[in-house]
Short mmCIF file of C-alpha atoms in Angstrom, two decimals:
data_model
loop_
_atom_site.label_atom_id
_atom_site.label_comp_id
_atom_site.label_asym_id
_atom_site.label_seq_id
_atom_site.Cartn_x
_atom_site.Cartn_y
_atom_site.Cartn_z
CA MET A 1 14.36 13.16 -6.69
CA ASN A 2 10.54 13.29 -5.97
CA LEU A 3 8.24 11.46 -3.55
CA TYR A 4 4.54 11.01 -5.53
CA ALA A 5 2.14 10.31 -3.03
CA TYR A 6 -0.15 7.66 -3.61
CA VAL A 7 -3.49 7.61 -1.24
CA THR A 8 -6.86 6.18 -0.97
CA THR A 9 -10.29 6.48 0.32
CA ARG A 10 -10.19 2.32 0.66
CA LYS A 11 -10.18 0.21 3.75
CA MET A 12 -6.36 -1.08 3.36
CA GLY A 13 -7.25 -4.43 4.90
CA ASP A 14 -8.76 -4.07 8.42
CA ILE A 15 -7.14 -0.28 8.47
CA PHE A 16 -9.01 2.58 7.13
CA LEU A 17 -7.14 5.97 7.49
CA PRO A 18 -8.37 9.44 6.12
CA VAL A 19 -6.71 10.62 3.48
CA PRO A 20 -5.28 13.83 5.12
CA ALA A 21 -3.76 11.51 7.53
CA GLN A 22 -2.31 9.62 4.71
CA ASN A 23 -0.94 12.50 3.50
CA SER A 24 0.71 13.82 6.70
CA VAL A 25 2.49 10.32 7.03
CA LEU A 26 3.74 10.67 3.09
CA ARG A 27 4.87 14.52 3.66
CA GLU A 28 7.02 13.15 6.34
CA LEU A 29 8.68 10.53 4.78
CA ALA A 30 9.50 12.59 1.93
CA ILE A 31 10.82 14.83 4.61
CA ARG A 32 13.00 12.32 6.28
CA LEU A 33 14.04 10.90 2.69
CA LYS A 34 14.82 14.28 1.41
CA LEU A 35 12.65 14.50 -1.51
CA ASN A 36 10.57 16.43 -2.91
CA PHE A 37 6.86 15.96 -2.28
CA ILE A 38 4.30 15.88 -5.13
CA LEU A 39 0.77 16.14 -4.13
CA PRO A 40 -1.31 13.04 -4.14
CA ARG A 41 -3.16 11.09 -6.36
CA VAL A 42 -6.05 10.16 -5.01
CA GLU A 43 -7.73 6.68 -5.46
CA HIS A 44 -11.29 6.43 -5.15
CA PHE A 45 -13.55 3.91 -3.58
CA TYR A 46 -14.26 1.73 -6.39
CA GLU A 47 -13.32 -1.84 -5.76
CA ASP A 48 -10.15 -3.06 -8.02
CA SER A 49 -9.63 0.10 -9.79
CA PHE A 50 -5.91 1.40 -9.78
CA ILE A 51 -6.33 4.10 -12.51
CA GLU A 52 -4.74 6.67 -10.55
CA LEU A 53 -1.78 4.40 -9.47
CA ASN A 54 -1.43 3.24 -13.16
CA THR A 55 -0.97 7.13 -14.18
CA ILE A 56 1.35 7.43 -11.35
CA LEU A 57 3.61 4.55 -12.72
CA LYS A 58 3.36 6.21 -16.21
CA THR A 59 4.08 9.79 -15.43
CA ALA A 60 6.51 10.09 -12.58
CA GLU A 61 9.81 11.07 -13.35
CA LYS A 62 11.95 8.24 -13.80
CA GLY A 63 14.13 7.35 -10.50
CA SER A 64 11.59 8.77 -8.35
CA ILE A 65 9.64 6.97 -5.38
CA ILE A 66 6.14 6.45 -5.01
CA GLY A 67 5.05 6.49 -1.26
CA MET A 68 1.70 4.89 -0.20
CA TYR A 69 0.61 4.32 3.23
CA SER A 70 0.50 0.26 3.13
CA PHE A 71 1.21 -2.43 0.72
CA LEU A 72 -2.25 -3.09 1.30
CA MET A 73 -3.07 -0.48 -1.52
CA LEU A 74 -1.71 -2.52 -3.88
CA PRO A 75 -3.81 -5.29 -5.94
CA LEU A 76 -3.96 -8.67 -4.75
CA ASP A 77 -4.19 -10.00 -8.32
CA ILE A 78 -0.97 -11.31 -9.44
CA THR A 79 -1.24 -10.01 -13.12
CA LYS A 80 -1.68 -6.33 -12.12
CA LEU A 81 0.75 -6.96 -9.65
CA LYS A 82 3.22 -8.21 -12.24
CA ASN A 83 2.28 -5.22 -14.67
CA ILE A 84 3.07 -2.70 -11.55
CA ASN A 85 6.34 -4.55 -11.41
CA ASN A 86 6.99 -4.13 -15.17
CA LEU A 87 6.41 -0.65 -15.12
CA LEU A 88 8.86 -0.13 -11.84
CA ALA A 89 11.34 -1.88 -13.79
CA LYS A 90 11.21 -0.01 -17.18
CA ARG A 91 10.73 3.43 -15.59
CA ASN A 92 13.37 3.03 -12.57
CA LEU A 93 10.78 3.54 -9.84
CA ARG A 94 10.28 2.17 -6.31
CA ILE A 95 7.57 2.19 -4.14
CA PHE A 96 8.13 2.84 -0.17
CA PHE A 97 5.15 1.63 2.25
CA ALA A 98 5.13 4.05 5.11
CA LEU A 99 3.21 1.74 7.62
CA GLU A 100 5.74 -1.66 6.67
CA ASN A 101 8.71 0.85 6.68
CA ARG A 102 9.67 -1.23 3.15
CA PHE A 103 10.78 -0.29 -0.42
CA PHE A 104 8.86 -2.86 -3.24
CA GLU A 105 11.04 -2.54 -6.16
CA ASN A 106 10.29 -5.98 -7.45
CA THR A 107 7.80 -8.95 -6.72
CA CYS A 108 9.94 -10.59 -4.71
CA ASP A 109 10.29 -7.76 -1.87
CA ILE A 110 6.81 -7.90 -1.50
CA LYS A 111 6.14 -11.80 -1.12
CA ASN A 112 6.76 -12.10 2.39
CA LEU A 113 4.52 -9.02 2.96
CA TYR A 114 1.66 -10.85 1.25
CA ARG A 115 2.28 -14.09 2.88
CA SER A 116 2.35 -12.41 6.42
CA HIS A 117 -1.06 -10.65 5.70
CA VAL A 118 -2.73 -13.80 4.33
CA LEU A 119 -1.38 -15.58 7.63
CA LYS A 120 -2.68 -13.20 9.95
CA LYS A 121 -6.11 -13.16 8.16
CA MET A 122 -6.09 -16.81 8.33
CA GLN A 123 -5.34 -16.40 12.22
CA LEU A 124 -7.99 -14.14 12.95
CA GLN A 125 -10.42 -16.01 11.38
CA ASN A 126 -9.81 -19.12 13.33
CA SER A 127 -8.83 -17.51 16.49
CA PRO A 128 -11.64 -17.06 19.03
CA THR A 129 -12.71 -13.50 19.61
CA PHE A 130 -12.75 -11.85 23.02
CA ARG A 131 -16.71 -12.19 23.62
CA GLU A 132 -16.54 -16.01 22.64
CA ILE A 133 -13.62 -16.10 25.43
CA LYS A 134 -15.45 -14.31 28.20
CA ASP A 135 -18.59 -16.34 27.18
CA ASN A 136 -16.93 -19.46 27.87
CA GLN A 137 -15.44 -18.50 31.39
CA LYS A 138 -19.55 -18.36 32.41
#
């Protein structure tokens, strides 16, 4: 079975991890899962573009795994996410997120990850920063 690596030059939420680092993580994942490592397809900077991901979803050998660094590499748009979900089911593929150490086989698997991300983002927006706390102590 194969692990098709999918990497990006974009930020993933608050995280930016250079492509070579993403490659290393996914290569180690392939070794751990005893899968053949397929060289990565790089999704470039263009916002909300998932051309390379769609290519993998359409060309990957059935029953394989697509490796990503984080679920934050997926689109936030529910229509695009449902299309990915349909392609996964149709081709018997799964996505593994290295950072979260989780599989995505259908939209139910990712629902909690998105919720936790949204809650974290809300918390960060509403929490005082270190500088604000320090300034209030004076």
